[in-house]
Amino acid sequence: DAKTTQPNSMESNEEEPVHLPCNHSTISGTDYIHWYRQLPSQGPEYVIHGLTSNVNNRMASLAIAEDRKSSTLILHRATLRDAAVYYCILSRDYGQNFVFGPGTRLSVLP
Amino acid sequence: AAGVIQSPRHLIKEKRETATLKCYPIPRHDTVYWYQQGPGQDPQFLISFYEKMQSDKGSIPDRFSAQQFSDYHSELNMSSLELGDSALYFCASSLLGFNYGYTFGSGTRLTVV
């Protein structure tokens, strides 16, 4: 399975943008890039996913490098409720289980 | 919108007892996944089912078994419980082949004493 590398932790100020990086240098051409987040004592929550093109939804944006070896999850205006562990996960196709790595623990300061 | 329902939310069992965790996927979702998350750890994949057949298997102990029923709900059966089985157990569901994310339930917190 292709692996991802994320910083252990990041800090952001409330109402500022946050860029969460993910390296996946061994990604294959058919791997989707998924982002999930997990708040304390809750199940992981879907944030966004993409294949090659940048993606936007109401929660975040996903910027994918041209060579697809890295991606960045962008939270446009961080709120206190965005404090969570963010996981970047590769999946070959739908139906394949997700392998959760350590993720990035995001702290949002008021 | 309907979410993934897990029951019970909390469960306390003694060592060597058995436990059954239930998962009700989002309607029309055909794939169910089970994950175990120990204290301070990341979710670990246990097992998945597609259309009532086991589709993938992770680090699930032999003491655990699971199945998906005709109504697509799934049950995780755990026998000879050990203290180390204390964890959050999450179920997720998805619709295979469609461009949706996986939806996770709120989990069952199992405490083995």
PDB file of C-alpha atoms in Angstrom:
ATOM      1  CA  ASP A   1       0.000   0.000   0.000  1.00  0.00           C
ATOM      2  CA  ALA A   2       1.221   3.470  -0.842  1.00  0.00           C
ATOM      3  CA  LYS A   3       2.110   5.421   2.302  1.00  0.00           C
ATOM      4  CA  THR A   4       1.449   8.997   3.293  1.00  0.00           C
ATOM      5  CA  THR A   5       3.537  11.307   5.456  1.00  0.00           C
ATOM      6  CA  GLN A   6       2.036  14.156   7.456  1.00  0.00           C
ATOM      7  CA  PRO A   7       3.374  16.485  10.138  1.00  0.00           C
ATOM      8  CA  ASN A   8       2.509  15.278  13.617  1.00  0.00           C
ATOM      9  CA  SER A   9       0.908  18.540  14.652  1.00  0.00           C
ATOM     10  CA  MET A  10       0.076  22.027  13.448  1.00  0.00           C
ATOM     11  CA  GLU A  11      -1.307  25.136  15.024  1.00  0.00           C
ATOM     12  CA  SER A  12      -3.500  27.808  13.586  1.00  0.00           C
ATOM     13  CA  ASN A  13      -5.235  30.939  14.752  1.00  0.00           C
ATOM     14  CA  GLU A  14      -8.977  31.145  14.550  1.00  0.00           C
ATOM     15  CA  GLU A  15     -10.372  32.598  11.317  1.00  0.00           C
ATOM     16  CA  GLU A  16      -7.058  32.183   9.499  1.00  0.00           C
ATOM     17  CA  PRO A  17      -6.477  29.763   6.620  1.00  0.00           C
ATOM     18  CA  VAL A  18      -4.809  26.450   7.349  1.00  0.00           C
ATOM     19  CA  HIS A  19      -2.753  24.410   4.898  1.00  0.00           C
ATOM     20  CA  LEU A  20      -2.282  20.805   5.917  1.00  0.00           C
ATOM     21  CA  PRO A  21       0.347  19.031   3.795  1.00  0.00           C
ATOM     22  CA  CYS A  22       0.574  15.378   2.862  1.00  0.00           C
ATOM     23  CA  ASN A  23       3.358  13.629   1.000  1.00  0.00           C
ATOM     24  CA  HIS A  24       2.609  10.478  -0.963  1.00  0.00           C
ATOM     25  CA  SER A  25       5.600   9.983  -3.213  1.00  0.00           C
ATOM     26  CA  THR A  26       4.752   6.331  -3.995  1.00  0.00           C
ATOM     27  CA  ILE A  27       1.213   7.075  -5.147  1.00  0.00           C
ATOM     28  CA  SER A  28       0.060   5.078  -8.142  1.00  0.00           C
ATOM     29  CA  GLY A  29      -1.952   6.403 -11.045  1.00  0.00           C
ATOM     30  CA  THR A  30      -5.208   4.958  -9.781  1.00  0.00           C
ATOM     31  CA  ASP A  31      -4.904   5.988  -6.117  1.00  0.00           C
ATOM     32  CA  TYR A  32      -7.488   8.413  -4.829  1.00  0.00           C
ATOM     33  CA  ILE A  33      -6.423  10.908  -2.151  1.00  0.00           C
ATOM     34  CA  HIS A  34      -8.844  11.089   0.752  1.00  0.00           C
ATOM     35  CA  TRP A  35      -8.926  13.359   3.764  1.00  0.00           C
ATOM     36  CA  TYR A  36     -10.780  12.532   6.923  1.00  0.00           C
ATOM     37  CA  ARG A  37     -10.765  14.190  10.297  1.00  0.00           C
ATOM     38  CA  GLN A  38     -11.538  12.908  13.747  1.00  0.00           C
ATOM     39  CA  LEU A  39     -12.719  14.968  16.652  1.00  0.00           C
ATOM     40  CA  PRO A  40     -12.154  13.587  20.164  1.00  0.00           C
ATOM     41  CA  SER A  41     -14.310  10.534  20.930  1.00  0.00           C
ATOM     42  CA  GLN A  42     -16.037  10.695  17.557  1.00  0.00           C
ATOM     43  CA  GLY A  43     -15.816   8.621  14.430  1.00  0.00           C
ATOM     44  CA  PRO A  44     -13.717   9.839  11.502  1.00  0.00           C
ATOM     45  CA  GLU A  45     -15.537  12.336   9.327  1.00  0.00           C
ATOM     46  CA  TYR A  46     -15.174  12.639   5.571  1.00  0.00           C
ATOM     47  CA  VAL A  47     -13.657  15.936   4.480  1.00  0.00           C
ATOM     48  CA  ILE A  48     -12.782  15.695   0.806  1.00  0.00           C
ATOM     49  CA  HIS A  49     -11.217  13.459  -1.802  1.00  0.00           C
ATOM     50  CA  GLY A  50      -9.722  13.764  -5.275  1.00  0.00           C
ATOM     51  CA  LEU A  51      -7.783  11.997  -7.984  1.00  0.00           C
ATOM     52  CA  THR A  52      -5.915  14.491 -10.149  1.00  0.00           C
ATOM     53  CA  SER A  53      -7.689  17.837 -10.194  1.00  0.00           C
ATOM     54  CA  ASN A  54      -8.087  20.261  -7.333  1.00  0.00           C
ATOM     55  CA  VAL A  55     -11.390  19.867  -5.510  1.00  0.00           C
ATOM     56  CA  ASN A  56     -13.568  22.207  -3.520  1.00  0.00           C
ATOM     57  CA  ASN A  57     -16.502  21.558  -1.235  1.00  0.00           C
ATOM     58  CA  ARG A  58     -18.245  23.380   1.563  1.00  0.00           C
ATOM     59  CA  MET A  59     -15.754  22.131   4.139  1.00  0.00           C
ATOM     60  CA  ALA A  60     -12.394  22.530   2.435  1.00  0.00           C
ATOM     61  CA  SER A  61     -10.309  22.559  -0.706  1.00  0.00           C
ATOM     62  CA  LEU A  62      -7.868  19.927  -1.861  1.00  0.00           C
ATOM     63  CA  ALA A  63      -4.878  21.014  -3.894  1.00  0.00           C
ATOM     64  CA  ILE A  64      -3.093  18.162  -5.647  1.00  0.00           C
ATOM     65  CA  ALA A  65       0.411  18.618  -7.020  1.00  0.00           C
ATOM     66  CA  GLU A  66       0.843  18.118 -10.720  1.00  0.00           C
ATOM     67  CA  ASP A  67       2.971  14.995 -10.185  1.00  0.00           C
ATOM     68  CA  ARG A  68       0.479  13.836  -7.512  1.00  0.00           C
ATOM     69  CA  LYS A  69       3.292  13.127  -5.055  1.00  0.00           C
ATOM     70  CA  SER A  70       1.848  15.556  -2.556  1.00  0.00           C
ATOM     71  CA  SER A  71      -1.393  17.276  -1.707  1.00  0.00           C
ATOM     72  CA  THR A  72      -2.602  20.000   0.612  1.00  0.00           C
ATOM     73  CA  LEU A  73      -5.866  20.248   2.477  1.00  0.00           C
ATOM     74  CA  ILE A  74      -6.923  23.859   2.808  1.00  0.00           C
ATOM     75  CA  LEU A  75      -9.327  25.073   5.468  1.00  0.00           C
ATOM     76  CA  HIS A  76     -10.157  28.597   4.377  1.00  0.00           C
ATOM     77  CA  ARG A  77     -11.076  29.991   7.796  1.00  0.00           C
ATOM     78  CA  ALA A  78     -10.251  27.816  10.764  1.00  0.00           C
ATOM     79  CA  THR A  79     -12.729  27.692  13.607  1.00  0.00           C
ATOM     80  CA  LEU A  80     -12.379  26.150  17.044  1.00  0.00           C
ATOM     81  CA  ARG A  81     -14.548  23.270  15.812  1.00  0.00           C
ATOM     82  CA  ASP A  82     -11.898  22.412  13.230  1.00  0.00           C
ATOM     83  CA  ALA A  83      -9.508  21.254  15.952  1.00  0.00           C
ATOM     84  CA  ALA A  84      -9.088  17.560  15.180  1.00  0.00           C
ATOM     85  CA  VAL A  85      -6.720  14.918  13.853  1.00  0.00           C
ATOM     86  CA  TYR A  86      -6.603  15.103  10.069  1.00  0.00           C
ATOM     87  CA  TYR A  87      -5.811  11.972   8.108  1.00  0.00           C
ATOM     88  CA  CYS A  88      -4.563  11.836   4.536  1.00  0.00           C
ATOM     89  CA  ILE A  89      -5.286   8.391   3.080  1.00  0.00           C
ATOM     90  CA  LEU A  90      -4.697   6.764  -0.294  1.00  0.00           C
ATOM     91  CA  SER A  91      -7.171   4.279  -1.688  1.00  0.00           C
ATOM     92  CA  ARG A  92      -6.762   2.270  -4.879  1.00  0.00           C
ATOM     93  CA  ASP A  93     -10.474   2.052  -5.503  1.00  0.00           C
ATOM     94  CA  TYR A  94     -13.745   2.179  -3.730  1.00  0.00           C
ATOM     95  CA  GLY A  95     -14.330  -0.784  -1.532  1.00  0.00           C
ATOM     96  CA  GLN A  96     -10.721  -0.934  -0.464  1.00  0.00           C
ATOM     97  CA  ASN A  97     -10.299  -0.399   3.235  1.00  0.00           C
ATOM     98  CA  PHE A  98      -8.614   2.739   4.487  1.00  0.00           C
ATOM     99  CA  VAL A  99      -5.277   2.542   6.266  1.00  0.00           C
ATOM    100  CA  PHE A 100      -5.087   5.326   8.840  1.00  0.00           C
ATOM    101  CA  GLY A 101      -1.654   6.711   9.584  1.00  0.00           C
ATOM    102  CA  PRO A 102      -0.679   8.987  12.453  1.00  0.00           C
ATOM    103  CA  GLY A 103      -2.342  12.045  10.899  1.00  0.00           C
ATOM    104  CA  THR A 104      -1.857  15.696  11.823  1.00  0.00           C
ATOM    105  CA  ARG A 105      -3.276  17.007  15.067  1.00  0.00           C
ATOM    106  CA  LEU A 106      -4.545  20.507  14.338  1.00  0.00           C
ATOM    107  CA  SER A 107      -4.906  22.950  17.212  1.00  0.00           C
ATOM    108  CA  VAL A 108      -6.876  26.130  16.654  1.00  0.00           C
ATOM    109  CA  LEU A 109      -6.108  29.032  18.938  1.00  0.00           C
ATOM    110  CA  PRO A 110      -8.767  31.633  19.739  1.00  0.00           C
TER     111      PRO A 110
ATOM    112  CA  ALA B   1     -29.892  12.667   6.546  1.00  0.00           C
ATOM    113  CA  ALA B   2     -29.603   9.145   7.911  1.00  0.00           C
ATOM    114  CA  GLY B   3     -26.218   8.244   9.325  1.00  0.00           C
ATOM    115  CA  VAL B   4     -24.472   5.041  10.286  1.00  0.00           C
ATOM    116  CA  ILE B   5     -26.007   3.759  13.494  1.00  0.00           C
ATOM    117  CA  GLN B   6     -23.991   1.721  15.956  1.00  0.00           C
ATOM    118  CA  SER B   7     -25.242   0.009  19.058  1.00  0.00           C
ATOM    119  CA  PRO B   8     -24.671  -0.070  21.871  1.00  0.00           C
ATOM    120  CA  ARG B   9     -22.792   3.195  22.412  1.00  0.00           C
ATOM    121  CA  HIS B  10     -21.080   1.848  25.505  1.00  0.00           C
ATOM    122  CA  LEU B  11     -20.478  -1.685  26.668  1.00  0.00           C
ATOM    123  CA  ILE B  12     -18.738  -3.033  29.735  1.00  0.00           C
ATOM    124  CA  LYS B  13     -17.768  -6.687  29.805  1.00  0.00           C
ATOM    125  CA  GLU B  14     -15.627  -8.880  31.980  1.00  0.00           C
ATOM    126  CA  LYS B  15     -12.622 -10.837  30.758  1.00  0.00           C
ATOM    127  CA  ARG B  16     -13.501 -14.026  28.895  1.00  0.00           C
ATOM    128  CA  GLU B  17     -17.050 -12.837  28.196  1.00  0.00           C
ATOM    129  CA  THR B  18     -18.503 -12.311  24.735  1.00  0.00           C
ATOM    130  CA  ALA B  19     -19.765  -9.125  23.117  1.00  0.00           C
ATOM    131  CA  THR B  20     -21.784  -8.330  20.017  1.00  0.00           C
ATOM    132  CA  LEU B  21     -21.582  -4.948  18.343  1.00  0.00           C
ATOM    133  CA  LYS B  22     -24.127  -3.913  15.744  1.00  0.00           C
ATOM    134  CA  CYS B  23     -23.865  -1.572  12.789  1.00  0.00           C
ATOM    135  CA  TYR B  24     -26.694  -0.246  10.629  1.00  0.00           C
ATOM    136  CA  PRO B  25     -25.318   1.344   7.448  1.00  0.00           C
ATOM    137  CA  ILE B  26     -26.780   4.237   5.547  1.00  0.00           C
ATOM    138  CA  PRO B  27     -29.739   3.007   3.470  1.00  0.00           C
ATOM    139  CA  ARG B  28     -28.654   1.657   0.070  1.00  0.00           C
ATOM    140  CA  HIS B  29     -25.015   1.457   1.108  1.00  0.00           C
ATOM    141  CA  ASP B  30     -23.727  -1.995   0.222  1.00  0.00           C
ATOM    142  CA  THR B  31     -20.317  -2.040   1.924  1.00  0.00           C
ATOM    143  CA  VAL B  32     -19.542  -2.082   5.626  1.00  0.00           C
ATOM    144  CA  TYR B  33     -16.162  -1.689   7.319  1.00  0.00           C
ATOM    145  CA  TRP B  34     -15.158  -2.313  10.941  1.00  0.00           C
ATOM    146  CA  TYR B  35     -12.318  -0.471  12.657  1.00  0.00           C
ATOM    147  CA  GLN B  36     -10.797  -0.718  16.129  1.00  0.00           C
ATOM    148  CA  GLN B  37      -9.233   2.292  17.821  1.00  0.00           C
ATOM    149  CA  GLY B  38      -7.306   1.745  21.040  1.00  0.00           C
ATOM    150  CA  PRO B  39      -6.572   4.591  23.454  1.00  0.00           C
ATOM    151  CA  GLY B  40      -4.300   7.152  21.805  1.00  0.00           C
ATOM    152  CA  GLN B  41      -4.043   5.085  18.636  1.00  0.00           C
ATOM    153  CA  ASP B  42      -5.212   5.470  15.067  1.00  0.00           C
ATOM    154  CA  PRO B  43      -8.144   3.443  13.732  1.00  0.00           C
ATOM    155  CA  GLN B  44      -7.085  -0.039  12.639  1.00  0.00           C
ATOM    156  CA  PHE B  45      -9.007  -1.888   9.953  1.00  0.00           C
ATOM    157  CA  LEU B  46     -10.556  -5.169  11.055  1.00  0.00           C
ATOM    158  CA  ILE B  47     -12.824  -6.477   8.323  1.00  0.00           C
ATOM    159  CA  SER B  48     -15.188  -5.409   5.558  1.00  0.00           C
ATOM    160  CA  PHE B  49     -18.202  -6.784   3.737  1.00  0.00           C
ATOM    161  CA  TYR B  50     -19.653  -6.103   0.319  1.00  0.00           C
ATOM    162  CA  GLU B  51     -23.102  -7.426  -0.530  1.00  0.00           C
ATOM    163  CA  LYS B  52     -23.024  -9.721   2.511  1.00  0.00           C
ATOM    164  CA  MET B  53     -19.726 -11.328   1.534  1.00  0.00           C
ATOM    165  CA  GLN B  54     -16.433 -10.671   3.300  1.00  0.00           C
ATOM    166  CA  SER B  55     -14.429  -8.438   0.989  1.00  0.00           C
ATOM    167  CA  ASP B  56     -11.263  -7.738   2.957  1.00  0.00           C
ATOM    168  CA  LYS B  57      -9.666  -8.719   6.218  1.00  0.00           C
ATOM    169  CA  GLY B  58      -7.246  -6.785   8.358  1.00  0.00           C
ATOM    170  CA  SER B  59      -5.788  -7.357  11.788  1.00  0.00           C
ATOM    171  CA  ILE B  60      -8.841  -9.049  13.218  1.00  0.00           C
ATOM    172  CA  PRO B  61      -8.123 -11.587  15.966  1.00  0.00           C
ATOM    173  CA  ASP B  62      -9.377 -15.143  15.488  1.00  0.00           C
ATOM    174  CA  ARG B  63     -11.575 -14.585  18.559  1.00  0.00           C
ATOM    175  CA  PHE B  64     -13.570 -12.046  16.558  1.00  0.00           C
ATOM    176  CA  SER B  65     -16.003 -12.791  13.768  1.00  0.00           C
ATOM    177  CA  ALA B  66     -18.368 -10.658  11.776  1.00  0.00           C
ATOM    178  CA  GLN B  67     -21.070 -10.929   9.196  1.00  0.00           C
ATOM    179  CA  GLN B  68     -23.375  -8.790   7.109  1.00  0.00           C
ATOM    180  CA  PHE B  69     -27.044  -9.708   6.976  1.00  0.00           C
ATOM    181  CA  SER B  70     -29.627  -9.559   4.207  1.00  0.00           C
ATOM    182  CA  ASP B  71     -30.753  -6.105   5.368  1.00  0.00           C
ATOM    183  CA  TYR B  72     -27.090  -4.991   5.141  1.00  0.00           C
ATOM    184  CA  HIS B  73     -26.639  -4.462   8.839  1.00  0.00           C
ATOM    185  CA  SER B  74     -23.502  -6.006  10.267  1.00  0.00           C
ATOM    186  CA  GLU B  75     -22.517  -7.524  13.585  1.00  0.00           C
ATOM    187  CA  LEU B  76     -19.078  -7.919  15.108  1.00  0.00           C
ATOM    188  CA  ASN B  77     -18.899 -10.809  17.539  1.00  0.00           C
ATOM    189  CA  MET B  78     -16.088 -10.872  20.038  1.00  0.00           C
ATOM    190  CA  SER B  79     -15.402 -13.853  22.278  1.00  0.00           C
ATOM    191  CA  SER B  80     -12.972 -14.602  25.113  1.00  0.00           C
ATOM    192  CA  LEU B  81     -12.582 -10.884  25.692  1.00  0.00           C
ATOM    193  CA  GLU B  82      -9.234  -9.624  26.899  1.00  0.00           C
ATOM    194  CA  LEU B  83      -8.313  -6.377  28.618  1.00  0.00           C
ATOM    195  CA  GLY B  84      -6.546  -5.305  25.424  1.00  0.00           C
ATOM    196  CA  ASP B  85      -9.808  -5.438  23.511  1.00  0.00           C
ATOM    197  CA  SER B  86     -10.917  -2.285  25.313  1.00  0.00           C
ATOM    198  CA  ALA B  87     -11.259   0.235  22.523  1.00  0.00           C
ATOM    199  CA  LEU B  88     -13.577   2.270  20.354  1.00  0.00           C
ATOM    200  CA  TYR B  89     -15.066   0.199  17.559  1.00  0.00           C
ATOM    201  CA  PHE B  90     -16.194   2.097  14.504  1.00  0.00           C
ATOM    202  CA  CYS B  91     -18.304   0.948  11.639  1.00  0.00           C
ATOM    203  CA  ALA B  92     -18.348   2.746   8.289  1.00  0.00           C
ATOM    204  CA  SER B  93     -20.460   2.263   5.208  1.00  0.00           C
ATOM    205  CA  SER B  94     -20.186   3.221   1.566  1.00  0.00           C
ATOM    206  CA  LEU B  95     -21.781   2.616  -1.803  1.00  0.00           C
ATOM    207  CA  LEU B  96     -19.291   0.767  -3.935  1.00  0.00           C
ATOM    208  CA  GLY B  97     -18.329   2.420  -7.180  1.00  0.00           C
ATOM    209  CA  PHE B  98     -19.840   5.796  -6.428  1.00  0.00           C
ATOM    210  CA  ASN B  99     -17.927   8.974  -5.800  1.00  0.00           C
ATOM    211  CA  TYR B 100     -18.954   9.357  -2.196  1.00  0.00           C
ATOM    212  CA  GLY B 101     -16.862   9.288   0.912  1.00  0.00           C
ATOM    213  CA  TYR B 102     -17.169   6.660   3.557  1.00  0.00           C
ATOM    214  CA  THR B 103     -19.473   7.502   6.443  1.00  0.00           C
ATOM    215  CA  PHE B 104     -18.460   6.442   9.914  1.00  0.00           C
ATOM    216  CA  GLY B 105     -20.696   5.825  12.874  1.00  0.00           C
ATOM    217  CA  SER B 106     -20.133   7.326  16.301  1.00  0.00           C
ATOM    218  CA  GLY B 107     -18.639   4.098  17.553  1.00  0.00           C
ATOM    219  CA  THR B 108     -19.105   1.648  20.391  1.00  0.00           C
ATOM    220  CA  ARG B 109     -16.845   2.090  23.380  1.00  0.00           C
ATOM    221  CA  LEU B 110     -16.026  -1.352  24.749  1.00  0.00           C
ATOM    222  CA  THR B 111     -14.464  -1.608  28.177  1.00  0.00           C
ATOM    223  CA  VAL B 112     -13.215  -4.990  29.341  1.00  0.00           C
ATOM    224  CA  VAL B 113     -12.674  -5.267  33.091  1.00  0.00           C
TER     225      VAL B 113
END
